[in-house]
Amino acid sequence: MSQVFDFLSQQPVLLLFVVIGIGSAIGHLKVRGVGLGAAAVLLLSIGLAAWAASYDVDLEIPEAMGTLGLALFTFCVGIISGATFFSSLKRSLGPILAVAGVLVASAAVAVAVGGLLDLDSPVVAGSWAGAVTNTPALAAARDAAGDDTGPTIGYAVTYLFGVVGMLAGVSAALRHRKHDADAPPMLVTRTVRVEVDANLSVQELEELHGDRIKFSRVRHGETAPIRTANGTDTLLLDDLVTVVGPSEDIDAVTRELGHTSSHHLEADRQYLDMRRITVSAEHAAGRTVAELDLLHRFGATVSRVRRGDVDMLATDDLQLQLGDRVRVIAPRERMAEVSTWFGDSSRGLSDIVPVVLGLGMAAGILLGAVKFPVPGGAFTIGSAFGTLLVGLVLGKIGRIGPVVTAMPYTAAQAMSELGLLIFLAQAGSRAGTQIGAAFTSGEWLKILVLGVVVTTFVSTGLYLVMRRVFRVGGTRLSGIMSGAQTQPAILAFANARTQYDARVALGYALVYPAAMITKIVVGRILGGL
């Protein structure tokens, strides 16, 4: 084995992908539906490096690769979350602040318990990062502490229970899912016959229902052609209209206008056609549905938008992203023209938008290197936090002039996963040569105790606060706990248990960015103590 390790030590790129490949294969192995996921890459990297150290071989992946991987991960997370993060701050500020509060309190617990166990501050910082399973927090702690080994050892020892402990909390939350009262609205399409003569316009009706519904088709009279609905259309007696929205709102507007018709306008393709089209043209991305002005361009309208695995109502203020699949209703003879205008290419799913990636990453890394003066010195936020902030802003803006500032959802997801794997492989190789000392001295047991305390505190605190204070249902709570732990493996577990209930994804997306920011900031503070 010595010759193998010698060879790998001279081929760091080969070593990187060997660790990622084999580690990911191990991570996919599951026991009762639970696997290690990305954590297997970290553990394998530590194990290989420790094994090589026993042969006096330094099996280490260069630190620059780890920095690159981490910056990619946090930047892409910001890009993905930017569109929803800032609006979430307005809608659900209470739960978001509660998650941040629990995490900050857990850091205080870590400092207190770490002091009782006589652990060094860098080890405490890394142990806390592992207990809350957050790799960027580890990077922030290492940077602030000026010590790569101590935090990484603490992270490696506590990470596994960080996953397992939160899985137990999610399982407890899901026991109550039968009694959930916060099921997300399912979008339905219905044709309604107008039986009142209220002379209300389409726009007025949509505004009366808080823009939770959208009219897509209208037919004035029995023999008139079916047209795409215009906001200025006035609904008259015996008109037929197609309405899209949550079932409760559709029921309400049906009662207001008349009754459900036995005719289905969406099934009649004589005048209008319907098609799912992929947004791949840059001139269509980063703009709201209203800004597209499809009605005047093509006589068309968009009723729904599918992003990732979630269907959304195409409200006027919804901003489209590259890779979105829009459900378009348009005149039959113009559908091909509409499709060409949107692009409708698989490139919309995979284009990494190099301008945004390069300049965004550069801006985030530069921001992370800026020194902010504080009493007694100065501090930097680090490249992980810097790239996350820039990614969030770019994801929110969507477009600057002719330049699209976001990336397709699927491309950003793939790049974030690659970045995380690269960083975990590098971090593990750095710690592997030193972790033997922790086990030899018996310090690993103290670190493990600290990790168990922190993970249990976070899991229990989130459960109690969300259930007792905010009355969150079990299904959504499982997503919130997964997002607060910033842990994809726990999200996958919750999805599998709920058959991919949309409430899990909504809960995860609600708190993930805030939890990520909180952990990076706290990790840096703990590392600097």
Short mmCIF file of C-alpha atoms in Angstrom, two decimals:
data_model
loop_
_atom_site.label_atom_id
_atom_site.label_comp_id
_atom_site.label_asym_id
_atom_site.label_seq_id
_atom_site.Cartn_x
_atom_site.Cartn_y
_atom_site.Cartn_z
CA MET A 1 0.00 0.00 0.00
CA SER A 2 2.91 2.34 0.58
CA GLN A 3 3.58 2.51 -3.17
CA VAL A 4 -0.09 3.23 -3.89
CA PHE A 5 -0.15 6.05 -1.35
CA ASP A 6 3.12 7.45 -2.71
CA PHE A 7 1.62 7.53 -6.20
CA LEU A 8 -1.62 9.18 -5.02
CA SER A 9 0.30 11.79 -3.03
CA GLN A 10 1.91 12.91 -6.30
CA GLN A 11 -1.44 12.99 -8.15
CA PRO A 12 -3.73 15.26 -6.10
CA VAL A 13 -6.35 15.61 -8.87
CA LEU A 14 -6.55 11.84 -9.23
CA LEU A 15 -6.79 11.52 -5.44
CA LEU A 16 -9.61 14.05 -5.36
CA PHE A 17 -11.79 12.17 -7.81
CA VAL A 18 -10.98 8.75 -6.35
CA VAL A 19 -12.21 10.00 -2.98
CA ILE A 20 -15.30 11.64 -4.50
CA GLY A 21 -16.18 8.57 -6.59
CA ILE A 22 -15.70 5.88 -3.96
CA GLY A 23 -17.04 8.07 -1.14
CA SER A 24 -20.19 8.90 -3.08
CA ALA A 25 -20.73 5.21 -3.84
CA ILE A 26 -20.51 4.45 -0.11
CA GLY A 27 -22.81 7.38 0.64
CA HIS A 28 -25.50 5.89 -1.61
CA LEU A 29 -25.64 2.71 0.46
CA LYS A 30 -28.67 2.85 2.72
CA VAL A 31 -29.78 1.11 5.89
CA ARG A 32 -33.55 1.41 6.39
CA GLY A 33 -33.66 4.24 3.90
CA VAL A 34 -30.87 6.25 5.53
CA GLY A 35 -27.45 6.78 3.98
CA LEU A 36 -24.39 8.90 4.75
CA GLY A 37 -24.68 10.92 1.55
CA ALA A 38 -21.92 13.50 1.08
CA ALA A 39 -20.60 12.79 4.60
CA ALA A 40 -19.13 9.53 3.27
CA VAL A 41 -16.67 11.53 1.14
CA LEU A 42 -15.40 13.37 4.22
CA LEU A 43 -15.08 10.19 6.28
CA LEU A 44 -13.36 8.27 3.47
CA SER A 45 -10.91 11.12 2.92
CA ILE A 46 -10.07 11.18 6.62
CA GLY A 47 -9.64 7.41 6.68
CA LEU A 48 -7.37 7.29 3.64
CA ALA A 49 -5.21 10.16 4.87
CA ALA A 50 -4.88 8.55 8.32
CA TRP A 51 -4.03 5.20 6.74
CA ALA A 52 -1.39 6.83 4.54
CA ALA A 53 0.04 8.65 7.57
CA SER A 54 0.74 5.26 9.16
CA TYR A 55 3.14 4.69 6.23
CA ASP A 56 4.64 8.18 6.68
CA VAL A 57 2.96 9.41 3.50
CA ASP A 58 1.27 12.83 3.43
CA LEU A 59 -1.90 12.19 1.39
CA GLU A 60 -3.34 15.69 1.14
CA ILE A 61 -5.46 17.49 -1.46
CA PRO A 62 -4.27 21.10 -2.00
CA GLU A 63 -6.10 23.73 0.03
CA ALA A 64 -6.83 25.82 -3.08
CA MET A 65 -9.10 23.04 -4.32
CA GLY A 66 -11.04 23.11 -1.08
CA THR A 67 -11.45 26.89 -1.27
CA LEU A 68 -12.73 26.59 -4.84
CA GLY A 69 -15.19 23.85 -3.90
CA LEU A 70 -16.59 25.72 -0.93
CA ALA A 71 -16.98 28.98 -2.86
CA LEU A 72 -18.81 27.14 -5.66
CA PHE A 73 -21.15 25.52 -3.15
CA THR A 74 -22.12 28.66 -1.26
CA PHE A 75 -22.40 30.82 -4.39
CA CYS A 76 -24.75 28.36 -6.09
CA VAL A 77 -26.82 27.95 -2.91
CA GLY A 78 -27.24 31.73 -2.92
CA ILE A 79 -28.24 31.79 -6.59
CA ILE A 80 -30.85 29.06 -6.01
CA SER A 81 -32.29 30.64 -2.86
CA GLY A 82 -32.09 34.33 -3.77
CA ALA A 83 -35.45 34.50 -5.53
CA THR A 84 -37.33 33.26 -2.44
CA PHE A 85 -35.09 34.26 0.46
CA PHE A 86 -35.92 37.96 0.64
CA SER A 87 -39.65 37.41 0.18
CA SER A 88 -39.50 34.75 2.92
CA LEU A 89 -38.08 37.36 5.30
CA LYS A 90 -41.32 39.32 4.93
CA ARG A 91 -43.76 36.40 5.08
CA SER A 92 -42.25 34.24 7.80
CA LEU A 93 -39.86 36.37 9.79
CA GLY A 94 -40.88 34.76 13.09
CA PRO A 95 -39.89 31.16 12.26
CA ILE A 96 -36.72 32.35 10.52
CA LEU A 97 -35.61 34.34 13.58
CA ALA A 98 -36.52 31.39 15.80
CA VAL A 99 -34.23 29.08 13.81
CA ALA A 100 -31.41 31.61 14.04
CA GLY A 101 -32.04 31.96 17.78
CA VAL A 102 -31.85 28.21 18.40
CA LEU A 103 -28.58 27.99 16.47
CA VAL A 104 -27.03 30.90 18.37
CA ALA A 105 -28.16 29.38 21.67
CA SER A 106 -26.60 26.05 20.66
CA ALA A 107 -23.29 27.85 20.10
CA ALA A 108 -23.45 29.23 23.63
CA VAL A 109 -24.13 25.70 24.89
CA ALA A 110 -21.13 24.44 22.89
CA VAL A 111 -18.82 27.02 24.47
CA ALA A 112 -20.05 26.17 27.97
CA VAL A 113 -19.82 22.39 27.54
CA GLY A 114 -16.50 22.68 25.68
CA GLY A 115 -15.09 24.62 28.61
CA LEU A 116 -16.25 21.96 31.06
CA LEU A 117 -14.62 19.28 28.90
CA ASP A 118 -11.39 21.34 28.64
CA LEU A 119 -11.48 21.49 24.81
CA ASP A 120 -9.63 24.16 22.86
CA SER A 121 -11.67 26.87 21.12
CA PRO A 122 -10.79 25.73 17.56
CA VAL A 123 -11.91 22.18 18.41
CA VAL A 124 -15.14 23.51 19.95
CA ALA A 125 -15.81 25.60 16.85
CA GLY A 126 -15.29 22.63 14.52
CA SER A 127 -17.30 20.33 16.77
CA TRP A 128 -20.21 22.77 16.70
CA ALA A 129 -19.99 22.99 12.89
CA GLY A 130 -20.08 19.19 12.67
CA ALA A 131 -22.95 18.92 15.13
CA VAL A 132 -25.01 21.26 12.94
CA THR A 133 -23.56 19.57 9.80
CA ASN A 134 -22.45 22.76 8.08
CA THR A 135 -19.30 22.70 5.97
CA PRO A 136 -19.08 26.48 5.32
CA ALA A 137 -19.22 27.02 9.10
CA LEU A 138 -16.23 24.70 9.38
CA ALA A 139 -14.37 26.77 6.79
CA ALA A 140 -15.23 29.97 8.65
CA ALA A 141 -14.04 28.46 11.94
CA ARG A 142 -10.77 27.26 10.41
CA ASP A 143 -10.12 30.65 8.86
CA ALA A 144 -10.86 32.59 12.05
CA ALA A 145 -8.88 30.21 14.24
CA GLY A 146 -5.87 30.09 11.93
CA ASP A 147 -5.91 26.35 12.58
CA ASP A 148 -6.99 23.82 9.96
CA THR A 149 -6.51 20.66 11.99
CA GLY A 150 -8.40 21.25 15.26
CA PRO A 151 -11.71 22.40 13.75
CA THR A 152 -11.66 19.68 11.08
CA ILE A 153 -11.06 16.92 13.64
CA GLY A 154 -13.95 18.22 15.75
CA TYR A 155 -16.14 18.40 12.65
CA ALA A 156 -15.30 14.86 11.57
CA VAL A 157 -16.02 13.35 14.99
CA THR A 158 -19.38 15.10 15.51
CA TYR A 159 -20.74 15.14 11.95
CA LEU A 160 -22.20 11.63 11.88
CA PHE A 161 -24.33 12.13 15.00
CA GLY A 162 -25.26 15.52 13.59
CA VAL A 163 -27.02 13.63 10.82
CA VAL A 164 -28.38 10.78 12.91
CA GLY A 165 -29.59 13.00 15.77
CA MET A 166 -31.53 15.29 13.46
CA LEU A 167 -32.99 12.28 11.66
CA ALA A 168 -34.46 11.24 14.98
CA GLY A 169 -35.96 14.72 15.38
CA VAL A 170 -37.46 14.61 11.89
CA SER A 171 -38.94 11.17 12.61
CA ALA A 172 -40.57 12.58 15.75
CA ALA A 173 -42.00 15.50 13.76
CA LEU A 174 -43.46 13.20 11.10
CA ARG A 175 -45.40 11.22 13.70
CA HIS A 176 -47.84 14.15 13.78
CA ARG A 177 -48.25 14.57 10.02
CA LYS A 178 -51.69 12.91 10.01
CA HIS A 179 -53.04 15.90 11.92
CA ASP A 180 -51.44 18.58 9.72
CA ALA A 181 -53.72 21.48 8.85
CA ASP A 182 -51.25 23.40 6.66
CA ALA A 183 -51.38 21.36 3.46
CA PRO A 184 -50.12 23.43 0.51
CA PRO A 185 -52.75 24.37 -2.04
CA MET A 186 -52.84 22.15 -5.10
CA LEU A 187 -53.27 24.04 -8.35
CA VAL A 188 -56.37 23.03 -10.28
CA THR A 189 -57.87 24.13 -13.59
CA ARG A 190 -61.63 24.62 -13.97
CA THR A 191 -64.03 25.98 -16.57
CA VAL A 192 -66.74 28.16 -15.01
CA ARG A 193 -70.00 29.36 -16.58
CA VAL A 194 -70.84 32.94 -15.62
CA GLU A 195 -74.41 33.25 -14.27
CA VAL A 196 -74.21 36.77 -12.81
CA ASP A 197 -74.18 40.13 -14.50
CA ALA A 198 -71.67 41.85 -12.22
CA ASN A 199 -69.62 43.34 -15.09
CA LEU A 200 -66.36 42.61 -13.28
CA SER A 201 -63.13 42.51 -15.26
CA VAL A 202 -60.65 39.64 -15.14
CA GLN A 203 -58.08 41.87 -13.43
CA GLU A 204 -60.57 42.98 -10.77
CA LEU A 205 -61.50 39.38 -9.96
CA GLU A 206 -57.85 38.31 -9.72
CA GLU A 207 -57.11 41.21 -7.37
CA LEU A 208 -60.16 40.40 -5.22
CA HIS A 209 -58.63 36.97 -4.61
CA GLY A 210 -55.20 38.34 -3.76
CA ASP A 211 -53.75 37.27 -7.14
CA ARG A 212 -54.03 33.63 -6.04
CA ILE A 213 -56.04 32.80 -9.17
CA LYS A 214 -55.44 33.38 -12.86
CA PHE A 215 -57.86 33.41 -15.78
CA SER A 216 -56.31 31.75 -18.82
CA ARG A 217 -59.14 31.36 -21.39
CA VAL A 218 -62.47 33.04 -22.08
CA ARG A 219 -65.31 32.48 -24.53
CA HIS A 220 -68.02 35.13 -24.93
CA GLY A 221 -71.17 33.30 -26.01
CA GLU A 222 -71.81 29.77 -27.19
CA THR A 223 -70.37 30.08 -30.71
CA ALA A 224 -67.60 32.63 -30.20
CA PRO A 225 -63.95 31.53 -30.51
CA ILE A 226 -61.94 30.74 -27.37
CA ARG A 227 -59.39 33.47 -26.59
CA THR A 228 -56.64 33.97 -24.06
CA ALA A 229 -57.98 35.99 -21.15
CA ASN A 230 -57.05 39.66 -20.97
CA GLY A 231 -57.04 41.63 -17.75
CA THR A 232 -59.43 44.13 -19.32
CA ASP A 233 -61.96 41.46 -20.35
CA THR A 234 -65.33 42.03 -18.68
CA LEU A 235 -67.15 38.79 -17.82
CA LEU A 236 -70.74 38.77 -19.01
CA LEU A 237 -73.73 36.47 -18.49
CA ASP A 238 -73.23 33.00 -20.07
CA ASP A 239 -69.51 33.52 -20.68
CA LEU A 240 -67.20 30.53 -20.13
CA VAL A 241 -63.85 31.12 -18.42
CA THR A 242 -60.98 28.87 -17.41
CA VAL A 243 -59.53 29.61 -13.97
CA VAL A 244 -56.28 28.27 -12.48
CA GLY A 245 -55.38 28.36 -8.79
CA PRO A 246 -55.67 26.61 -5.40
CA SER A 247 -58.85 24.54 -5.10
CA GLU A 248 -60.30 26.67 -2.25
CA ASP A 249 -59.96 29.88 -4.26
CA ILE A 250 -61.32 28.20 -7.37
CA ASP A 251 -64.35 27.02 -5.39
CA ALA A 252 -64.90 30.57 -4.11
CA VAL A 253 -64.70 32.22 -7.51
CA THR A 254 -66.98 29.53 -8.94
CA ARG A 255 -69.63 30.38 -6.36
CA GLU A 256 -69.23 34.08 -7.10
CA LEU A 257 -69.57 33.72 -10.87
CA GLY A 258 -71.93 30.77 -11.36
CA HIS A 259 -71.18 27.05 -11.55
CA THR A 260 -68.67 24.55 -12.88
CA SER A 261 -69.32 24.01 -16.56
CA SER A 262 -69.58 20.62 -18.22
CA HIS A 263 -67.53 22.14 -21.06
CA HIS A 264 -63.77 22.13 -20.73
CA LEU A 265 -62.21 24.98 -22.65
CA GLU A 266 -58.72 23.57 -22.12
CA ALA A 267 -59.70 20.44 -24.04
CA ASP A 268 -60.77 22.39 -27.12
CA ARG A 269 -57.65 22.93 -29.26
CA GLN A 270 -59.45 24.42 -32.27
CA TYR A 271 -58.44 27.98 -31.44
CA LEU A 272 -55.86 27.78 -28.63
CA ASP A 273 -53.04 25.35 -27.98
CA MET A 274 -51.24 24.58 -24.72
CA ARG A 275 -47.62 23.55 -24.32
CA ARG A 276 -44.90 23.26 -21.67
CA ILE A 277 -41.93 25.33 -22.86
CA THR A 278 -38.45 25.54 -21.32
CA VAL A 279 -37.10 29.04 -20.74
CA SER A 280 -33.64 29.02 -22.34
CA ALA A 281 -33.51 32.40 -24.11
CA GLU A 282 -31.75 35.02 -21.99
CA HIS A 283 -34.11 37.80 -23.06
CA ALA A 284 -36.98 35.93 -21.35
CA ALA A 285 -35.15 35.10 -18.11
CA GLY A 286 -34.87 37.48 -15.18
CA ARG A 287 -38.14 39.19 -16.10
CA THR A 288 -41.53 38.96 -14.43
CA VAL A 289 -44.48 37.39 -16.20
CA ALA A 290 -46.02 40.85 -16.64
CA GLU A 291 -42.82 42.24 -18.19
CA LEU A 292 -42.89 39.55 -20.89
CA ASP A 293 -46.10 41.12 -22.27
CA LEU A 294 -46.99 37.87 -24.03
CA LEU A 295 -50.59 38.89 -24.62
CA HIS A 296 -49.60 41.77 -26.86
CA ARG A 297 -46.65 39.95 -28.42
CA PHE A 298 -48.41 36.72 -29.35
CA GLY A 299 -51.93 36.79 -27.92
CA ALA A 300 -50.60 34.27 -25.37
CA THR A 301 -50.55 33.85 -21.60
CA VAL A 302 -48.69 31.75 -19.01
CA SER A 303 -50.81 29.94 -16.43
CA ARG A 304 -48.21 27.93 -14.48
CA VAL A 305 -44.45 27.77 -13.98
CA ARG A 306 -42.62 24.60 -12.97
CA ARG A 307 -39.28 25.16 -11.20
CA GLY A 308 -37.48 22.03 -10.12
CA ASP A 309 -40.29 19.79 -8.84
CA VAL A 310 -42.67 22.60 -7.79
CA ASP A 311 -45.60 24.02 -9.79
CA MET A 312 -46.35 27.70 -9.19
CA LEU A 313 -49.14 29.98 -10.35
CA ALA A 314 -47.81 32.38 -12.99
CA THR A 315 -48.68 35.62 -11.19
CA ASP A 316 -47.69 38.89 -12.81
CA ASP A 317 -44.85 39.49 -10.33
CA LEU A 318 -43.30 36.00 -10.62
CA GLN A 319 -39.77 36.30 -12.00
CA LEU A 320 -38.79 33.64 -14.52
CA GLN A 321 -35.42 31.88 -14.42
CA LEU A 322 -33.44 29.96 -16.99
CA GLY A 323 -34.61 26.35 -16.92
CA ASP A 324 -38.17 27.14 -15.79
CA ARG A 325 -40.88 25.25 -17.67
CA VAL A 326 -43.81 27.51 -18.41
CA ARG A 327 -47.29 26.34 -19.38
CA VAL A 328 -48.25 28.60 -22.27
CA ILE A 329 -51.70 29.05 -23.79
CA ALA A 330 -51.50 30.65 -27.25
CA PRO A 331 -53.28 30.69 -30.63
CA ARG A 332 -52.48 27.48 -32.48
CA GLU A 333 -50.85 29.26 -35.39
CA ARG A 334 -48.50 31.20 -33.08
CA MET A 335 -47.42 28.46 -30.66
CA ALA A 336 -44.26 27.66 -32.65
CA GLU A 337 -43.34 31.34 -32.60
CA VAL A 338 -43.86 31.50 -28.82
CA SER A 339 -41.74 28.38 -28.36
CA THR A 340 -38.91 29.86 -30.41
CA TRP A 341 -39.09 33.13 -28.45
CA PHE A 342 -38.68 31.31 -25.11
CA GLY A 343 -35.88 29.16 -26.54
CA ASP A 344 -37.33 25.80 -25.48
CA SER A 345 -33.88 24.20 -25.41
CA SER A 346 -32.31 21.84 -22.91
CA ARG A 347 -29.57 24.47 -22.66
CA GLY A 348 -31.96 26.31 -20.38
CA LEU A 349 -31.50 23.51 -17.85
CA SER A 350 -27.73 23.21 -18.06
CA ASP A 351 -26.25 26.61 -18.99
CA ILE A 352 -23.90 27.66 -16.18
CA VAL A 353 -23.90 31.31 -17.40
CA PRO A 354 -20.09 31.79 -17.27
CA VAL A 355 -20.26 35.59 -16.95
CA VAL A 356 -22.37 35.35 -13.80
CA LEU A 357 -20.35 32.46 -12.41
CA GLY A 358 -16.98 34.14 -12.97
CA LEU A 359 -17.76 37.69 -11.93
CA GLY A 360 -20.11 36.62 -9.13
CA MET A 361 -17.55 34.28 -7.61
CA ALA A 362 -14.83 36.92 -7.95
CA ALA A 363 -16.99 39.54 -6.25
CA GLY A 364 -17.87 37.15 -3.41
CA ILE A 365 -14.26 36.15 -2.79
CA LEU A 366 -13.16 39.81 -2.82
CA LEU A 367 -15.96 40.70 -0.42
CA GLY A 368 -14.85 37.88 1.86
CA ALA A 369 -11.31 39.28 1.92
CA VAL A 370 -12.34 42.83 2.93
CA LYS A 371 -11.19 43.67 6.45
CA PHE A 372 -13.86 45.31 8.59
CA PRO A 373 -12.51 47.29 11.55
CA VAL A 374 -13.73 46.33 15.03
CA PRO A 375 -12.48 47.34 18.47
CA GLY A 376 -9.14 45.66 18.98
CA GLY A 377 -8.53 44.70 15.37
CA ALA A 378 -10.36 43.73 12.19
CA PHE A 379 -12.24 40.77 10.81
CA THR A 380 -13.16 39.34 7.42
CA ILE A 381 -16.34 37.45 6.58
CA GLY A 382 -14.49 34.87 4.49
CA SER A 383 -15.05 33.62 0.96
CA ALA A 384 -17.88 31.26 1.95
CA PHE A 385 -20.03 34.02 3.43
CA GLY A 386 -19.00 36.49 0.74
CA THR A 387 -19.98 34.24 -2.16
CA LEU A 388 -23.23 33.30 -0.42
CA LEU A 389 -24.22 36.96 -0.03
CA VAL A 390 -23.36 37.79 -3.64
CA GLY A 391 -25.25 34.70 -4.84
CA LEU A 392 -28.35 35.68 -2.86
CA VAL A 393 -28.33 39.20 -4.31
CA LEU A 394 -27.77 38.03 -7.89
CA GLY A 395 -30.48 35.37 -7.53
CA LYS A 396 -32.89 38.00 -6.28
CA ILE A 397 -32.10 40.63 -8.95
CA GLY A 398 -32.47 38.18 -11.83
CA ARG A 399 -31.26 40.63 -14.48
CA ILE A 400 -29.02 43.69 -14.85
CA GLY A 401 -29.76 45.29 -18.20
CA PRO A 402 -29.20 42.63 -20.88
CA VAL A 403 -27.30 40.32 -18.49
CA VAL A 404 -29.14 37.51 -16.66
CA THR A 405 -27.76 37.31 -13.10
CA ALA A 406 -29.16 33.91 -12.14
CA MET A 407 -28.36 30.36 -13.25
CA PRO A 408 -30.72 27.53 -14.19
CA TYR A 409 -31.95 25.66 -11.13
CA THR A 410 -30.63 22.28 -12.26
CA ALA A 411 -27.21 23.64 -13.27
CA ALA A 412 -26.82 25.49 -9.97
CA GLN A 413 -27.85 22.39 -8.03
CA ALA A 414 -25.29 20.24 -9.85
CA MET A 415 -22.48 22.74 -9.34
CA SER A 416 -23.29 23.23 -5.66
CA GLU A 417 -23.12 19.47 -5.09
CA LEU A 418 -19.79 19.22 -6.93
CA GLY A 419 -18.38 22.11 -4.91
CA LEU A 420 -19.45 20.51 -1.64
CA LEU A 421 -17.86 17.17 -2.55
CA ILE A 422 -14.57 18.85 -3.50
CA PHE A 423 -14.41 20.74 -0.22
CA LEU A 424 -15.27 17.69 1.88
CA ALA A 425 -12.57 15.64 0.16
CA GLN A 426 -9.96 18.35 0.78
CA ALA A 427 -11.01 19.00 4.38
CA GLY A 428 -10.92 15.29 5.19
CA SER A 429 -7.46 14.79 3.72
CA ARG A 430 -6.16 17.68 5.82
CA ALA A 431 -7.58 16.25 9.04
CA GLY A 432 -6.73 12.61 8.37
CA THR A 433 -3.06 12.98 9.18
CA GLN A 434 -3.91 14.47 12.59
CA ILE A 435 -7.04 12.63 13.66
CA GLY A 436 -5.04 9.69 14.98
CA ALA A 437 -3.72 11.89 17.77
CA ALA A 438 -7.25 12.74 18.85
CA PHE A 439 -8.20 9.08 19.16
CA THR A 440 -4.91 8.14 20.82
CA SER A 441 -5.28 10.86 23.47
CA GLY A 442 -8.94 10.01 24.10
CA GLU A 443 -10.01 13.55 23.18
CA TRP A 444 -12.38 12.16 20.52
CA LEU A 445 -14.73 10.97 23.27
CA LYS A 446 -15.01 14.48 24.72
CA ILE A 447 -15.62 15.85 21.22
CA LEU A 448 -18.34 13.28 20.61
CA VAL A 449 -20.07 14.17 23.90
CA LEU A 450 -20.02 17.83 22.89
CA GLY A 451 -21.50 17.00 19.49
CA VAL A 452 -24.29 14.89 20.96
CA VAL A 453 -25.23 17.72 23.35
CA VAL A 454 -25.31 20.35 20.58
CA THR A 455 -27.25 18.26 18.05
CA THR A 456 -29.77 17.19 20.67
CA PHE A 457 -30.20 20.79 21.80
CA VAL A 458 -30.83 22.02 18.23
CA SER A 459 -33.19 19.16 17.34
CA THR A 460 -35.24 19.46 20.53
CA GLY A 461 -35.25 23.26 20.46
CA LEU A 462 -36.50 23.42 16.87
CA TYR A 463 -39.17 20.83 17.55
CA LEU A 464 -40.55 22.57 20.63
CA VAL A 465 -40.42 26.12 19.28
CA MET A 466 -42.01 25.30 15.92
CA ARG A 467 -44.70 23.03 17.36
CA ARG A 468 -45.58 24.97 20.51
CA VAL A 469 -45.03 28.58 19.44
CA PHE A 470 -45.72 28.64 15.70
CA ARG A 471 -48.06 25.61 15.50
CA VAL A 472 -46.22 24.23 12.47
CA GLY A 473 -47.52 20.91 11.12
CA GLY A 474 -45.31 17.84 11.25
CA THR A 475 -44.71 17.64 7.51
CA ARG A 476 -43.57 21.24 7.13
CA LEU A 477 -41.60 20.94 10.37
CA SER A 478 -39.58 18.06 8.90
CA GLY A 479 -38.53 20.39 6.08
CA ILE A 480 -37.74 23.22 8.49
CA MET A 481 -35.55 20.93 10.59
CA SER A 482 -33.77 19.68 7.46
CA GLY A 483 -33.19 23.26 6.31
CA ALA A 484 -32.05 24.43 9.74
CA GLN A 485 -29.52 21.59 9.76
CA THR A 486 -28.57 22.52 6.14
CA GLN A 487 -28.39 18.81 5.52
CA PRO A 488 -29.41 17.25 2.16
CA ALA A 489 -29.39 13.73 3.62
CA ILE A 490 -32.08 14.68 6.13
CA LEU A 491 -34.12 16.38 3.40
CA ALA A 492 -33.93 13.20 1.32
CA PHE A 493 -35.13 11.18 4.32
CA ALA A 494 -38.10 13.51 4.91
CA ASN A 495 -39.00 13.43 1.22
CA ALA A 496 -38.92 9.65 1.16
CA ARG A 497 -41.11 9.39 4.25
CA THR A 498 -43.69 11.86 2.87
CA GLN A 499 -43.62 10.78 -0.79
CA TYR A 500 -42.12 14.18 -1.71
CA ASP A 501 -44.85 16.26 -0.11
CA ALA A 502 -44.38 19.88 -1.25
CA ARG A 503 -44.54 21.12 2.35
CA VAL A 504 -41.16 19.53 3.05
CA ALA A 505 -39.47 21.48 0.25
CA LEU A 506 -41.24 24.70 1.26
CA GLY A 507 -40.11 24.37 4.88
CA TYR A 508 -36.56 23.58 3.79
CA ALA A 509 -36.36 26.55 1.41
CA LEU A 510 -37.88 28.88 4.02
CA VAL A 511 -35.09 28.61 6.57
CA TYR A 512 -32.09 27.23 4.66
CA PRO A 513 -30.47 30.54 3.59
CA ALA A 514 -30.92 32.16 7.01
CA ALA A 515 -29.58 29.04 8.74
CA MET A 516 -26.58 28.99 6.40
CA ILE A 517 -25.77 32.65 7.09
CA THR A 518 -26.20 32.21 10.84
CA LYS A 519 -23.91 29.17 10.92
CA ILE A 520 -21.16 30.85 8.93
CA VAL A 521 -21.23 33.93 11.18
CA VAL A 522 -21.35 31.86 14.38
CA GLY A 523 -18.61 29.52 13.12
CA ARG A 524 -16.35 32.50 12.50
CA ILE A 525 -17.09 33.92 15.96
CA LEU A 526 -16.43 30.59 17.68
CA GLY A 527 -13.21 30.09 15.73
CA GLY A 528 -11.97 33.50 16.82
CA LEU A 529 -12.57 33.00 20.56
#
